[in-house]
Amino acid sequence: MENNGEKNVKPAAKGRETSEFLMAIVRTLSTSADFEQREKEKARIEKTFTQSDKKLVELVSENYQDLTQITQDFSTISKSVNDAREKIKKIKDDLSSCKTLLHCKRDELRRLWIEGVEQKTMVAMLEQIEQIKEVPTKLDNLLLKKHYLHGTELVVNAVAKLENQLAGVEALRDLKAELITRKEQLHEVLIEELNKQIYIKAQTPNFSSLPGKKTGSLSKQDTLKRKGGNGVPPPERMEFGKEVKEDLNSNPEDDPTHFIAILVESLYMLRKIPEAAEGLKIRIQPELSAIIARTSQYILESTSNQMDASNQSQYLLDLLENIFYQFRFVANMHKVVLRNLHRIITTGDQREVSGVPVRQECLYDMTDVWSKIQAVVELLLREYLDVENTSASRQRAPTSFDEPSTDINSFFAKKRPAKPKKMALFRFDASIHAISTNSYVDDSRAFDTGDLFSSSLLAEMGLEKNQMVCKPSVYNITAIFKPLEAFIREIEDAIACQDGTSSLQAFVTDFVQNIFLGHVHYTVSTSIGSATKDLIRYYKNPQSFDALRHVVDHKTQKELGVNRPLLTSTVTVDKNLQELRELMQDLPDYADQFLNMICNTLKEYRDTCHSAYREIVQYDSDERRVISAMWAKDEDISRFLSFSYEVRSLPSWRSLQVSQGQELASEDVCSEEEIKALNSKEAQILISNLTSSDGLIQQEIITDVTQMRTIANVHESLEWFSNRMKDFSNGLSARSTATAAESAASVSKLSARSTATAAESAASEYPPVSEKTLGSLRNLVKDFQDLAEICLLLLHLEVRVHCFYFLLPVAKQSNYAGPIDDLDPDSNVLKLNKDLTSMEEVLQQSLQPKKFKYIFESLGFLVASILMNSIQYMKKINENGIKKMCRNLFAIQQNLTNITMSRESDLDHARQYYELLYINPDDVITMIAEKGSQYTFQEYTELVKLHHRSHPALSPSQLEQRMQKLKDVFFKTPNGECDS
């Protein structure tokens, strides 16, 4: 607008400037008195005029064509304007003439106008009649293409016309009745279509474990997260404020949400909203049951030739996951329907049914939908979990495990012997006939589940007896618990339970606590009880029939990854505990209960193992025990434990711990002098406890090598078992105090789990458990580890006690001053060699190489110490006796070398000690003064005393002189000072 104004102002401004310029020239010429001045002004003006005229000529020359075109256009426009004026004038004259003529024929024109209106009305009515006649055909085509909104609008408008404008047309009476009937039936078609969209469209099976199916549950869950189910967005994201329109050029089923809105809008147009809501509500449970039946049939058909009897619960998991998937879709579709129904109610239009407004009470809500879903799922679970058959024989599980801190010594105290039970002489359940018969019956019943279900419940679900995807069992809960709990949480979040627990959650909690836990406890107790009975029976009578089955076979050893035999009872207990550990993962909400079962089972098996241990080490009815176990008595327990720790400080024990995976610090590695000192200390302890002048060891040893093998099997089994349980306990984490208190306060409300607990569970393979129970578990694992170590220590000591048993009589009972040179070793030495060889054969098969080495390592030093210490018990000895003792040492050395695969140099040292008896004591003292001492002062002393006992002619004064001389020489030498 400003630019247009400037254009309009510029010509006027230029005119004023030109006028002012001319007036200024005239004023200058008239007022100037000087002629020259006027001439100069005149010349300037003429010059300027000449320049302007020249410039004008140039401009005209340059724009000649434009000027010519403008002139021509102006002439054309002027001519057109003149022609238009002439035409307008003529039209004006014609109109004036028409007005005059029409005024003369007014009545005739009115009559013609009225006839025209009547004719037009009749044509319109005929057109309506023609349209009404085409309504049935058009309605069929629209319903066939599922354009229900246009079809409903068509029939509603047609009936309205027949009842109003065309009410008096008798020829349309039959058509009117037909259309009214079809209008009444149309709402049933719409309700049926609604049910189809809600339930039938939900069938998109996706089985992760079925043969040929590669789509996993994870991808399916991701799809469900991205979409509301089958491509339907969640109802909260739908826009309901827009007007519902129907596109005749598209397939309405491509957009299920919009299609449902069309169906609801069509029902509103028919004024059938209350009937539709009631019909949908009634059909919920039957349709849900139909979904279960169809899905079950699909699974059975897909796996009819590849059904795996060992993995039946996986088919149930697939069934439930797909049912939950479809139920989520059904719930979403019901939300869509309800949102559209509420939209109809809350719009500003007059929503009336037969003059009565549509009220909120006429509708159902999502609580009704989720309640029906819970009822159907509970009914299905009752069948597959075999609730009806197992509830009658409920077993009560232990509620908690609360064992006070135990002392391992209490298990070695004297106990009253148990009264022997009557046992069957033989059974036929392990015969070939019985085994084959039982296997045939089990195979024939693998999928014969028809008689296991009540027909009434199956009929209520719409299932037949042959439509069960797996055999009913309480253990089916393990495969379905996690997805079932996730689905329950979805339900509780959706309906916002006021009491915090849904009916389905209450059923699952009641089943697990009152049925499943007791059943698991009974099964585990029965299995372990059977294994431990055979164990006790074997320990009491190694020659019994069950003794042949007390260790696992080589195939089982290979499967377990071990190279030494394990007790069948230990493997059975571990297998049962492994099942309980898996249950802790499958049912994380009940991890504490399963851990309590594990602790109770461990406690019972620990007591059984201790009882078996007592049976092994007991050799008399008065509960007298072998010497290697005597230090475990109550009055001597402190001495036993101190000795145990002394033994554990030996290098052989340290190397044994290194082989078991424990790191050995560099400062703990012993030098050769330290090893010799520790071996000497062990020998001194054993000699001080087992050697006396009173008598010999009687029957306080284990004479049956099979018992030694049993102890070795117990050690290997309990060590393997304790390591596995230790790994398990290390993988557990304790709940915080606040979380534990919350869990204890709401045992029945297991669905309300805290975020802290979920975070802790995600970091561990097992869910967090009670700190108190976890402490009890670790104490029990420590008890098994201690018992395993005690068994190994027992073997270590028992071998050495055997040496004392056979070698003490060598010095105390044999004659070493005989006149005849006996070329054979002492009979007790031969017995010792035979005993050591028998123990080697047994223990080498039962113990790992490192442990076998620990049993026999430093045994040569002990034998040498025993024989050297036994010199004090010899009355006299001659050259023949010296040769005999050297033969004894050589025979033992050969045998130990074959066992340990190393030369036992300590026995050479002992042989050289006895060879000093060939030399005169004075020469021995001189040798000490010249070369230093090779033995202790006490050993030299006993050597001199034996020499004097062997030569009765020598007087006691000579003995005292030699002893004084020995003392003076021994303690003056460097070695003597060290030895002192």
PDB file of C-alpha atoms in Angstrom, residues 164-390:
ATOM      1  CA  ASN A 164     -42.069 -40.645   7.295  1.00  0.00           C
ATOM      2  CA  GLN A 165     -42.038 -39.320   3.707  1.00  0.00           C
ATOM      3  CA  LEU A 166     -43.048 -42.608   2.077  1.00  0.00           C
ATOM      4  CA  ALA A 167     -45.361 -43.834   4.829  1.00  0.00           C
ATOM      5  CA  GLY A 168     -48.412 -43.583   2.614  1.00  0.00           C
ATOM      6  CA  VAL A 169     -47.003 -45.586  -0.291  1.00  0.00           C
ATOM      7  CA  GLU A 170     -48.750 -48.930  -0.051  1.00  0.00           C
ATOM      8  CA  ALA A 171     -46.562 -50.473  -2.743  1.00  0.00           C
ATOM      9  CA  LEU A 172     -43.536 -50.237  -0.409  1.00  0.00           C
ATOM     10  CA  ARG A 173     -45.174 -52.101   2.509  1.00  0.00           C
ATOM     11  CA  ASP A 174     -43.322 -55.399   1.887  1.00  0.00           C
ATOM     12  CA  LEU A 175     -40.030 -53.626   1.302  1.00  0.00           C
ATOM     13  CA  LYS A 176     -40.590 -51.660   4.484  1.00  0.00           C
ATOM     14  CA  ALA A 177     -41.099 -54.859   6.519  1.00  0.00           C
ATOM     15  CA  GLU A 178     -37.993 -56.446   4.983  1.00  0.00           C
ATOM     16  CA  LEU A 179     -35.800 -53.450   5.767  1.00  0.00           C
ATOM     17  CA  ILE A 180     -37.102 -53.209   9.339  1.00  0.00           C
ATOM     18  CA  THR A 181     -36.263 -56.900   9.842  1.00  0.00           C
ATOM     19  CA  ARG A 182     -32.783 -56.480   8.405  1.00  0.00           C
ATOM     20  CA  LYS A 183     -32.242 -53.448  10.612  1.00  0.00           C
ATOM     21  CA  GLU A 184     -33.107 -55.516  13.679  1.00  0.00           C
ATOM     22  CA  GLN A 185     -30.754 -58.303  12.599  1.00  0.00           C
ATOM     23  CA  LEU A 186     -27.900 -55.989  11.681  1.00  0.00           C
ATOM     24  CA  HIS A 187     -26.865 -55.350  15.294  1.00  0.00           C
ATOM     25  CA  GLU A 188     -26.305 -59.087  15.788  1.00  0.00           C
ATOM     26  CA  VAL A 189     -24.004 -59.080  12.770  1.00  0.00           C
ATOM     27  CA  LEU A 190     -22.117 -56.113  14.225  1.00  0.00           C
ATOM     28  CA  ILE A 191     -21.719 -57.789  17.633  1.00  0.00           C
ATOM     29  CA  GLU A 192     -20.491 -60.970  15.961  1.00  0.00           C
ATOM     30  CA  GLU A 193     -17.982 -58.937  13.946  1.00  0.00           C
ATOM     31  CA  LEU A 194     -16.832 -57.214  17.141  1.00  0.00           C
ATOM     32  CA  ASN A 195     -16.203 -60.589  18.798  1.00  0.00           C
ATOM     33  CA  LYS A 196     -14.322 -61.713  15.718  1.00  0.00           C
ATOM     34  CA  GLN A 197     -12.071 -58.666  15.863  1.00  0.00           C
ATOM     35  CA  ILE A 198     -11.466 -59.195  19.587  1.00  0.00           C
ATOM     36  CA  TYR A 199     -10.877 -62.956  19.689  1.00  0.00           C
ATOM     37  CA  ILE A 200     -10.330 -64.454  16.247  1.00  0.00           C
ATOM     38  CA  LYS A 201      -7.778 -61.860  15.173  1.00  0.00           C
ATOM     39  CA  ALA A 202      -5.764 -62.655  18.313  1.00  0.00           C
ATOM     40  CA  GLN A 203      -4.728 -66.036  16.878  1.00  0.00           C
ATOM     41  CA  THR A 204      -1.159 -65.545  15.716  1.00  0.00           C
ATOM     42  CA  PRO A 205       0.627 -68.604  17.186  1.00  0.00           C
ATOM     43  CA  ASN A 206       4.359 -68.205  17.712  1.00  0.00           C
ATOM     44  CA  PHE A 207       5.939 -71.303  19.295  1.00  0.00           C
ATOM     45  CA  SER A 208       9.608 -71.020  20.185  1.00  0.00           C
ATOM     46  CA  SER A 209      10.400 -74.673  20.865  1.00  0.00           C
ATOM     47  CA  LEU A 210       8.254 -76.462  18.314  1.00  0.00           C
ATOM     48  CA  PRO A 211      10.057 -78.370  15.542  1.00  0.00           C
ATOM     49  CA  GLY A 212      10.905 -76.141  12.626  1.00  0.00           C
ATOM     50  CA  LYS A 213      10.097 -72.964  14.518  1.00  0.00           C
ATOM     51  CA  LYS A 214      13.001 -70.556  14.804  1.00  0.00           C
ATOM     52  CA  THR A 215      11.196 -67.552  16.184  1.00  0.00           C
ATOM     53  CA  GLY A 216      12.109 -67.253  19.850  1.00  0.00           C
ATOM     54  CA  SER A 217      10.186 -65.906  22.786  1.00  0.00           C
ATOM     55  CA  LEU A 218      12.492 -62.932  23.022  1.00  0.00           C
ATOM     56  CA  SER A 219      11.668 -61.616  19.562  1.00  0.00           C
ATOM     57  CA  LYS A 220       8.016 -62.147  20.273  1.00  0.00           C
ATOM     58  CA  GLN A 221       8.219 -60.130  23.476  1.00  0.00           C
ATOM     59  CA  ASP A 222      10.042 -57.366  21.614  1.00  0.00           C
ATOM     60  CA  THR A 223       7.237 -57.310  19.088  1.00  0.00           C
ATOM     61  CA  LEU A 224       4.710 -57.036  21.874  1.00  0.00           C
ATOM     62  CA  LYS A 225       6.604 -54.085  23.299  1.00  0.00           C
ATOM     63  CA  ARG A 226       6.720 -52.276  19.995  1.00  0.00           C
ATOM     64  CA  LYS A 227       3.059 -52.935  19.296  1.00  0.00           C
ATOM     65  CA  GLY A 228       0.043 -53.395  21.466  1.00  0.00           C
ATOM     66  CA  GLY A 229      -0.462 -56.877  20.002  1.00  0.00           C
ATOM     67  CA  ASN A 230      -0.893 -57.896  16.351  1.00  0.00           C
ATOM     68  CA  GLY A 231      -0.078 -54.389  15.199  1.00  0.00           C
ATOM     69  CA  VAL A 232      -2.702 -52.721  17.409  1.00  0.00           C
ATOM     70  CA  PRO A 233      -1.327 -49.656  19.223  1.00  0.00           C
ATOM     71  CA  PRO A 234      -2.158 -49.276  22.931  1.00  0.00           C
ATOM     72  CA  PRO A 235      -5.565 -47.628  23.533  1.00  0.00           C
ATOM     73  CA  GLU A 236      -3.928 -44.798  25.468  1.00  0.00           C
ATOM     74  CA  ARG A 237      -2.233 -43.626  22.252  1.00  0.00           C
ATOM     75  CA  MET A 238      -5.409 -43.646  20.127  1.00  0.00           C
ATOM     76  CA  GLU A 239      -7.159 -40.431  19.124  1.00  0.00           C
ATOM     77  CA  PHE A 240     -10.885 -40.520  19.834  1.00  0.00           C
ATOM     78  CA  GLY A 241     -11.783 -36.867  19.334  1.00  0.00           C
ATOM     79  CA  LYS A 242     -11.965 -37.097  15.545  1.00  0.00           C
ATOM     80  CA  GLU A 243     -15.110 -37.931  13.651  1.00  0.00           C
ATOM     81  CA  VAL A 244     -15.408 -41.566  12.606  1.00  0.00           C
ATOM     82  CA  LYS A 245     -15.401 -41.867   8.807  1.00  0.00           C
ATOM     83  CA  GLU A 246     -15.333 -44.869   6.516  1.00  0.00           C
ATOM     84  CA  ASP A 247     -13.360 -45.103   3.294  1.00  0.00           C
ATOM     85  CA  LEU A 248     -15.168 -47.181   0.674  1.00  0.00           C
ATOM     86  CA  ASN A 249     -11.958 -47.591  -1.352  1.00  0.00           C
ATOM     87  CA  SER A 250      -9.988 -49.414   1.368  1.00  0.00           C
ATOM     88  CA  ASN A 251     -10.248 -52.625   3.335  1.00  0.00           C
ATOM     89  CA  PRO A 252     -11.643 -51.685   6.769  1.00  0.00           C
ATOM     90  CA  GLU A 253      -9.883 -54.646   8.469  1.00  0.00           C
ATOM     91  CA  ASP A 254      -6.470 -53.204   7.648  1.00  0.00           C
ATOM     92  CA  ASP A 255      -6.862 -50.888  10.650  1.00  0.00           C
ATOM     93  CA  PRO A 256      -8.492 -52.914  13.471  1.00  0.00           C
ATOM     94  CA  THR A 257      -8.751 -49.897  15.785  1.00  0.00           C
ATOM     95  CA  HIS A 258     -10.623 -47.805  13.262  1.00  0.00           C
ATOM     96  CA  PHE A 259     -12.730 -50.795  12.294  1.00  0.00           C
ATOM     97  CA  ILE A 260     -13.870 -51.239  15.910  1.00  0.00           C
ATOM     98  CA  ALA A 261     -14.730 -47.535  16.078  1.00  0.00           C
ATOM     99  CA  ILE A 262     -16.840 -48.014  12.923  1.00  0.00           C
ATOM    100  CA  LEU A 263     -18.623 -51.023  14.453  1.00  0.00           C
ATOM    101  CA  VAL A 264     -19.382 -49.148  17.691  1.00  0.00           C
ATOM    102  CA  GLU A 265     -20.586 -46.119  15.732  1.00  0.00           C
ATOM    103  CA  SER A 266     -22.811 -48.399  13.662  1.00  0.00           C
ATOM    104  CA  LEU A 267     -24.276 -49.928  16.824  1.00  0.00           C
ATOM    105  CA  TYR A 268     -24.986 -46.455  18.135  1.00  0.00           C
ATOM    106  CA  MET A 269     -26.789 -45.567  14.911  1.00  0.00           C
ATOM    107  CA  LEU A 270     -28.920 -48.672  15.472  1.00  0.00           C
ATOM    108  CA  ARG A 271     -29.510 -47.621  19.136  1.00  0.00           C
ATOM    109  CA  LYS A 272     -28.170 -51.011  20.327  1.00  0.00           C
ATOM    110  CA  ILE A 273     -25.291 -49.963  22.611  1.00  0.00           C
ATOM    111  CA  PRO A 274     -26.629 -51.617  25.839  1.00  0.00           C
ATOM    112  CA  GLU A 275     -27.408 -54.873  24.033  1.00  0.00           C
ATOM    113  CA  ALA A 276     -23.948 -54.866  22.443  1.00  0.00           C
ATOM    114  CA  ALA A 277     -22.187 -54.282  25.778  1.00  0.00           C
ATOM    115  CA  GLU A 278     -24.137 -57.070  27.448  1.00  0.00           C
ATOM    116  CA  GLY A 279     -23.466 -59.443  24.562  1.00  0.00           C
ATOM    117  CA  LEU A 280     -19.743 -58.750  24.663  1.00  0.00           C
ATOM    118  CA  LYS A 281     -19.640 -59.312  28.432  1.00  0.00           C
ATOM    119  CA  ILE A 282     -21.423 -62.666  28.213  1.00  0.00           C
ATOM    120  CA  ARG A 283     -19.126 -63.952  25.468  1.00  0.00           C
ATOM    121  CA  ILE A 284     -15.811 -63.234  27.288  1.00  0.00           C
ATOM    122  CA  GLN A 285     -15.277 -66.534  29.119  1.00  0.00           C
ATOM    123  CA  PRO A 286     -16.503 -68.861  26.335  1.00  0.00           C
ATOM    124  CA  GLU A 287     -14.316 -67.095  23.804  1.00  0.00           C
ATOM    125  CA  LEU A 288     -11.255 -67.261  26.088  1.00  0.00           C
ATOM    126  CA  SER A 289     -11.817 -70.978  26.583  1.00  0.00           C
ATOM    127  CA  ALA A 290     -12.123 -71.367  22.815  1.00  0.00           C
ATOM    128  CA  ILE A 291      -8.745 -69.654  22.386  1.00  0.00           C
ATOM    129  CA  ILE A 292      -7.180 -72.207  24.756  1.00  0.00           C
ATOM    130  CA  ALA A 293      -8.756 -75.094  22.879  1.00  0.00           C
ATOM    131  CA  ARG A 294      -7.636 -73.829  19.471  1.00  0.00           C
ATOM    132  CA  THR A 295      -4.101 -73.126  20.649  1.00  0.00           C
ATOM    133  CA  SER A 296      -3.818 -76.551  22.304  1.00  0.00           C
ATOM    134  CA  GLN A 297      -5.005 -78.242  19.143  1.00  0.00           C
ATOM    135  CA  TYR A 298      -2.496 -76.269  17.095  1.00  0.00           C
ATOM    136  CA  ILE A 299       0.390 -77.417  19.308  1.00  0.00           C
ATOM    137  CA  LEU A 300      -0.748 -81.030  19.177  1.00  0.00           C
ATOM    138  CA  GLU A 301      -0.999 -80.940  15.397  1.00  0.00           C
ATOM    139  CA  SER A 302       2.397 -79.232  15.031  1.00  0.00           C
ATOM    140  CA  THR A 303       4.184 -81.760  17.267  1.00  0.00           C
ATOM    141  CA  SER A 304       2.170 -84.900  16.657  1.00  0.00           C
ATOM    142  CA  ASN A 305       5.167 -86.831  15.307  1.00  0.00           C
ATOM    143  CA  GLN A 306       7.936 -85.196  17.341  1.00  0.00           C
ATOM    144  CA  MET A 307       6.526 -85.041  20.882  1.00  0.00           C
ATOM    145  CA  ASP A 308       9.407 -85.435  23.358  1.00  0.00           C
ATOM    146  CA  ALA A 309       8.268 -87.120  26.571  1.00  0.00           C
ATOM    147  CA  SER A 310      11.281 -85.798  28.501  1.00  0.00           C
ATOM    148  CA  ASN A 311      10.499 -82.184  27.648  1.00  0.00           C
ATOM    149  CA  GLN A 312       6.740 -82.060  28.004  1.00  0.00           C
ATOM    150  CA  SER A 313       6.675 -78.982  30.247  1.00  0.00           C
ATOM    151  CA  GLN A 314       8.184 -76.935  27.407  1.00  0.00           C
ATOM    152  CA  TYR A 315       5.039 -77.507  25.370  1.00  0.00           C
ATOM    153  CA  LEU A 316       2.987 -76.219  28.282  1.00  0.00           C
ATOM    154  CA  LEU A 317       5.247 -73.168  28.439  1.00  0.00           C
ATOM    155  CA  ASP A 318       4.665 -72.544  24.736  1.00  0.00           C
ATOM    156  CA  LEU A 319       0.943 -72.980  25.265  1.00  0.00           C
ATOM    157  CA  LEU A 320       0.829 -70.467  28.101  1.00  0.00           C
ATOM    158  CA  GLU A 321       3.081 -67.929  26.396  1.00  0.00           C
ATOM    159  CA  ASN A 322       0.888 -67.936  23.314  1.00  0.00           C
ATOM    160  CA  ILE A 323      -2.279 -67.850  25.386  1.00  0.00           C
ATOM    161  CA  PHE A 324      -0.915 -64.876  27.347  1.00  0.00           C
ATOM    162  CA  TYR A 325       0.046 -63.239  24.072  1.00  0.00           C
ATOM    163  CA  GLN A 326      -3.492 -63.656  22.759  1.00  0.00           C
ATOM    164  CA  PHE A 327      -5.066 -62.646  26.073  1.00  0.00           C
ATOM    165  CA  ARG A 328      -3.068 -59.399  26.042  1.00  0.00           C
ATOM    166  CA  PHE A 329      -4.400 -58.744  22.566  1.00  0.00           C
ATOM    167  CA  VAL A 330      -7.941 -59.497  23.735  1.00  0.00           C
ATOM    168  CA  ALA A 331      -7.538 -57.097  26.661  1.00  0.00           C
ATOM    169  CA  ASN A 332      -6.222 -54.362  24.368  1.00  0.00           C
ATOM    170  CA  MET A 333      -9.121 -54.842  21.986  1.00  0.00           C
ATOM    171  CA  HIS A 334     -11.593 -54.630  24.873  1.00  0.00           C
ATOM    172  CA  LYS A 335      -9.933 -51.385  25.897  1.00  0.00           C
ATOM    173  CA  VAL A 336     -10.450 -50.082  22.377  1.00  0.00           C
ATOM    174  CA  VAL A 337     -14.125 -51.104  22.490  1.00  0.00           C
ATOM    175  CA  LEU A 338     -14.668 -49.509  25.893  1.00  0.00           C
ATOM    176  CA  ARG A 339     -12.958 -46.286  24.878  1.00  0.00           C
ATOM    177  CA  ASN A 340     -15.256 -46.062  21.862  1.00  0.00           C
ATOM    178  CA  LEU A 341     -18.305 -46.815  24.012  1.00  0.00           C
ATOM    179  CA  HIS A 342     -17.317 -44.062  26.435  1.00  0.00           C
ATOM    180  CA  ARG A 343     -16.796 -41.726  23.489  1.00  0.00           C
ATOM    181  CA  ILE A 344     -20.325 -42.427  22.366  1.00  0.00           C
ATOM    182  CA  ILE A 345     -21.643 -41.687  25.861  1.00  0.00           C
ATOM    183  CA  THR A 346     -19.673 -38.498  26.448  1.00  0.00           C
ATOM    184  CA  THR A 347     -20.330 -36.794  23.092  1.00  0.00           C
ATOM    185  CA  GLY A 348     -22.612 -33.774  22.959  1.00  0.00           C
ATOM    186  CA  ASP A 349     -25.165 -35.454  20.714  1.00  0.00           C
ATOM    187  CA  GLN A 350     -28.439 -36.731  22.017  1.00  0.00           C
ATOM    188  CA  ARG A 351     -27.518 -40.354  22.821  1.00  0.00           C
ATOM    189  CA  GLU A 352     -30.814 -42.081  23.433  1.00  0.00           C
ATOM    190  CA  VAL A 353     -32.147 -45.583  23.133  1.00  0.00           C
ATOM    191  CA  SER A 354     -35.915 -45.510  22.700  1.00  0.00           C
ATOM    192  CA  GLY A 355     -35.970 -42.093  24.332  1.00  0.00           C
ATOM    193  CA  VAL A 356     -33.820 -43.228  27.335  1.00  0.00           C
ATOM    194  CA  PRO A 357     -30.231 -41.818  27.596  1.00  0.00           C
ATOM    195  CA  VAL A 358     -27.359 -44.359  27.506  1.00  0.00           C
ATOM    196  CA  ARG A 359     -25.988 -44.656  31.061  1.00  0.00           C
ATOM    197  CA  GLN A 360     -22.582 -45.787  32.307  1.00  0.00           C
ATOM    198  CA  GLU A 361     -24.231 -48.659  34.183  1.00  0.00           C
ATOM    199  CA  CYS A 362     -25.178 -50.309  30.926  1.00  0.00           C
ATOM    200  CA  LEU A 363     -21.503 -51.063  30.109  1.00  0.00           C
ATOM    201  CA  TYR A 364     -18.873 -53.463  31.443  1.00  0.00           C
ATOM    202  CA  ASP A 365     -15.285 -52.517  32.400  1.00  0.00           C
ATOM    203  CA  MET A 366     -11.758 -53.968  32.208  1.00  0.00           C
ATOM    204  CA  THR A 367     -12.093 -55.501  35.665  1.00  0.00           C
ATOM    205  CA  ASP A 368     -14.698 -57.859  34.234  1.00  0.00           C
ATOM    206  CA  VAL A 369     -12.343 -58.795  31.384  1.00  0.00           C
ATOM    207  CA  TRP A 370      -9.314 -59.465  33.614  1.00  0.00           C
ATOM    208  CA  SER A 371     -11.457 -61.408  36.094  1.00  0.00           C
ATOM    209  CA  LYS A 372     -12.616 -63.740  33.325  1.00  0.00           C
ATOM    210  CA  ILE A 373      -9.025 -64.106  32.078  1.00  0.00           C
ATOM    211  CA  GLN A 374      -7.847 -65.030  35.581  1.00  0.00           C
ATOM    212  CA  ALA A 375     -10.666 -67.531  36.001  1.00  0.00           C
ATOM    213  CA  VAL A 376      -9.867 -69.266  32.702  1.00  0.00           C
ATOM    214  CA  VAL A 377      -6.105 -69.366  33.401  1.00  0.00           C
ATOM    215  CA  GLU A 378      -6.706 -70.736  36.897  1.00  0.00           C
ATOM    216  CA  LEU A 379      -8.950 -73.433  35.468  1.00  0.00           C
ATOM    217  CA  LEU A 380      -6.261 -74.373  32.944  1.00  0.00           C
ATOM    218  CA  LEU A 381      -3.545 -74.452  35.629  1.00  0.00           C
ATOM    219  CA  ARG A 382      -5.648 -76.690  37.855  1.00  0.00           C
ATOM    220  CA  GLU A 383      -5.672 -79.278  35.100  1.00  0.00           C
ATOM    221  CA  TYR A 384      -2.013 -79.141  34.100  1.00  0.00           C
ATOM    222  CA  LEU A 385      -0.713 -78.878  37.687  1.00  0.00           C
ATOM    223  CA  ASP A 386      -2.821 -81.869  38.707  1.00  0.00           C
ATOM    224  CA  VAL A 387      -4.279 -79.983  41.665  1.00  0.00           C
ATOM    225  CA  GLU A 388      -7.261 -82.275  42.095  1.00  0.00           C
ATOM    226  CA  ASN A 389      -5.122 -85.417  42.465  1.00  0.00           C
ATOM    227  CA  THR A 390      -2.276 -83.987  44.548  1.00  0.00           C
TER     228      THR A 390
END
